[in-house]
Amino acid sequence: GAVVSQHPSRVICKSGTSVKIECRSLDFQATTMFWYRQFPKQSLMLMATSNEGSKATYEQGVEKDKFLINHASLTLSTLTVTSAHPEDSSFYICSVRILQQFFGPGTRLTVL
Amino acid sequence: QKEVEQDPGPLSVPEGAIVSLNCTYSNSAFQYFMWYRQYSRKGPELLMYTYSSGNKEDGRFTAQVDKSSKYISLFIRDSQPSDSATYLCAMTFANQAGTALIFGKGTTLSVSS
């Protein structure tokens, strides 16, 4: 069965709005979750590591004020894309690591 | 030079063919080598992982690692239309933040019936 779920699976929004994506680990507690972004025909790029109870760790080049991460509980991490622009349109995937890495189904964001 | 190189394809084969997917890498510190399968608009799912040089077989899939040449392969025997997907190689190494996971761009495979 699924280890990680994401909601929504797809979202279309207007430029300038904020979008929240939820990532839930199912059946187990995850102190760390990972957020990736995947542009068409490109590899997955790690954006940030979400840590329960503390600040997220962002990869170089990722704006922490634009991509807000909240790891409120051991089973939920949220990524909020603030003031989204068309260049933020991408496939956002979260994952957890239990010996191996399990990925969520992804959220396709389209910013008009 | 990127750390992990993977030909994006697309690769088109008839049903029943043997498929060979490959990645090369430059960082000799990579420890684990993995292959993920990603269907369209879905998250990646782990197919196989290996640690040492050599072959590892799982059903119709064989993962091969050659650390001396910094080259890994995934072979699919008796390919099926349901194998049509993007296959990503990935590698891990330890860094100050823990374990880093680096992906190739993925190879898109299409198996026709």
mmCIF file of C-alpha atoms in Angstrom, chain B residues 6-95:
data_model
loop_
_atom_site.group_PDB
_atom_site.id
_atom_site.type_symbol
_atom_site.label_atom_id
_atom_site.label_comp_id
_atom_site.label_asym_id
_atom_site.label_seq_id
_atom_site.Cartn_x
_atom_site.Cartn_y
_atom_site.Cartn_z
ATOM 1 C CA GLN B 6 21.411 9.524 -18.306
ATOM 2 C CA ASP B 7 20.219 9.505 -21.903
ATOM 3 C CA PRO B 8 16.628 10.813 -21.840
ATOM 4 C CA GLY B 9 15.591 8.823 -24.923
ATOM 5 C CA PRO B 10 12.840 8.254 -25.832
ATOM 6 C CA LEU B 11 13.469 4.554 -26.273
ATOM 7 C CA SER B 12 10.881 2.582 -28.219
ATOM 8 C CA VAL B 13 10.917 -1.216 -28.348
ATOM 9 C CA PRO B 14 8.460 -3.950 -29.345
ATOM 10 C CA GLU B 15 6.874 -6.166 -26.735
ATOM 11 C CA GLY B 16 9.181 -8.988 -25.683
ATOM 12 C CA ALA B 17 12.402 -7.111 -26.397
ATOM 13 C CA ILE B 18 15.299 -6.838 -23.970
ATOM 14 C CA VAL B 19 15.754 -3.274 -22.799
ATOM 15 C CA SER B 20 19.029 -1.804 -21.576
ATOM 16 C CA LEU B 21 18.973 1.453 -19.631
ATOM 17 C CA ASN B 22 22.212 3.087 -18.530
ATOM 18 C CA CYS B 23 23.700 5.805 -16.396
ATOM 19 C CA THR B 24 27.225 7.036 -15.911
ATOM 20 C CA TYR B 25 28.500 8.962 -12.945
ATOM 21 C CA SER B 26 31.568 10.905 -11.964
ATOM 22 C CA ASN B 27 31.585 10.863 -8.164
ATOM 23 C CA SER B 28 33.396 7.828 -6.809
ATOM 24 C CA ALA B 29 31.871 8.537 -3.371
ATOM 25 C CA PHE B 30 28.460 7.257 -4.460
ATOM 26 C CA GLN B 31 27.484 4.320 -2.277
ATOM 27 C CA TYR B 32 24.051 3.012 -3.228
ATOM 28 C CA PHE B 33 22.703 2.793 -6.751
ATOM 29 C CA MET B 34 18.999 2.696 -7.422
ATOM 30 C CA TRP B 35 16.538 2.512 -10.246
ATOM 31 C CA TYR B 36 13.142 4.163 -9.987
ATOM 32 C CA ARG B 37 10.190 3.813 -12.320
ATOM 33 C CA GLN B 38 7.905 6.784 -12.812
ATOM 34 C CA TYR B 39 4.635 6.576 -14.656
ATOM 35 C CA SER B 40 3.237 9.732 -16.194
ATOM 36 C CA ARG B 41 2.026 12.214 -13.568
ATOM 37 C CA LYS B 42 2.986 9.891 -10.719
ATOM 38 C CA GLY B 43 5.723 9.853 -8.124
ATOM 39 C CA PRO B 44 8.758 7.589 -8.622
ATOM 40 C CA GLU B 45 8.684 4.077 -7.183
ATOM 41 C CA LEU B 46 11.790 2.138 -6.272
ATOM 42 C CA LEU B 47 12.497 -0.839 -8.517
ATOM 43 C CA MET B 48 15.877 -2.018 -7.357
ATOM 44 C CA TYR B 49 18.889 -0.928 -5.409
ATOM 45 C CA THR B 50 22.419 -2.272 -5.244
ATOM 46 C CA TYR B 51 25.514 -1.517 -3.259
ATOM 47 C CA SER B 52 28.416 -3.374 -4.759
ATOM 48 C CA SER B 53 29.650 -4.000 -8.261
ATOM 49 C CA GLY B 54 27.992 -6.897 -9.995
ATOM 50 C CA ASN B 55 24.513 -7.996 -10.941
ATOM 51 C CA LYS B 56 21.304 -8.168 -8.941
ATOM 52 C CA GLU B 57 18.273 -9.872 -10.386
ATOM 53 C CA ASP B 58 14.601 -9.491 -9.499
ATOM 54 C CA GLY B 59 12.169 -11.181 -11.839
ATOM 55 C CA ARG B 60 12.483 -9.639 -15.292
ATOM 56 C CA PHE B 61 14.765 -6.883 -13.990
ATOM 57 C CA THR B 62 18.546 -7.023 -13.577
ATOM 58 C CA ALA B 63 20.552 -4.178 -12.108
ATOM 59 C CA GLN B 64 24.235 -4.057 -12.919
ATOM 60 C CA VAL B 65 26.901 -1.872 -11.337
ATOM 61 C CA ASP B 66 30.465 -1.406 -12.558
ATOM 62 C CA LYS B 67 32.184 0.869 -10.070
ATOM 63 C CA SER B 68 35.499 0.784 -11.898
ATOM 64 C CA SER B 69 33.861 2.263 -14.996
ATOM 65 C CA LYS B 70 31.333 4.340 -13.000
ATOM 66 C CA TYR B 71 28.534 2.817 -15.017
ATOM 67 C CA ILE B 72 25.228 1.283 -14.003
ATOM 68 C CA SER B 73 22.593 -0.484 -16.060
ATOM 69 C CA LEU B 74 19.074 -1.786 -15.742
ATOM 70 C CA PHE B 75 18.036 -4.639 -18.016
ATOM 71 C CA ILE B 76 14.402 -5.528 -18.592
ATOM 72 C CA ARG B 77 13.712 -8.926 -20.128
ATOM 73 C CA ASP B 78 10.548 -9.806 -22.011
ATOM 74 C CA SER B 79 9.439 -6.185 -21.917
ATOM 75 C CA GLN B 80 5.708 -5.510 -21.608
ATOM 76 C CA PRO B 81 3.568 -2.501 -22.551
ATOM 77 C CA SER B 82 3.062 -1.979 -18.820
ATOM 78 C CA ASP B 83 6.804 -1.292 -18.565
ATOM 79 C CA SER B 84 6.283 1.926 -20.535
ATOM 80 C CA ALA B 85 7.404 4.634 -18.133
ATOM 81 C CA THR B 86 10.321 6.872 -17.317
ATOM 82 C CA TYR B 87 13.182 5.138 -15.551
ATOM 83 C CA LEU B 88 15.414 7.197 -13.306
ATOM 84 C CA CYS B 89 18.729 6.123 -11.928
ATOM 85 C CA ALA B 90 19.690 7.537 -8.559
ATOM 86 C CA MET B 91 22.732 7.411 -6.342
ATOM 87 C CA THR B 92 23.447 8.254 -2.757
ATOM 88 C CA PHE B 93 26.448 9.515 -0.894
ATOM 89 C CA ALA B 94 27.033 10.742 2.602
ATOM 90 C CA ASN B 95 27.525 14.452 3.177
#
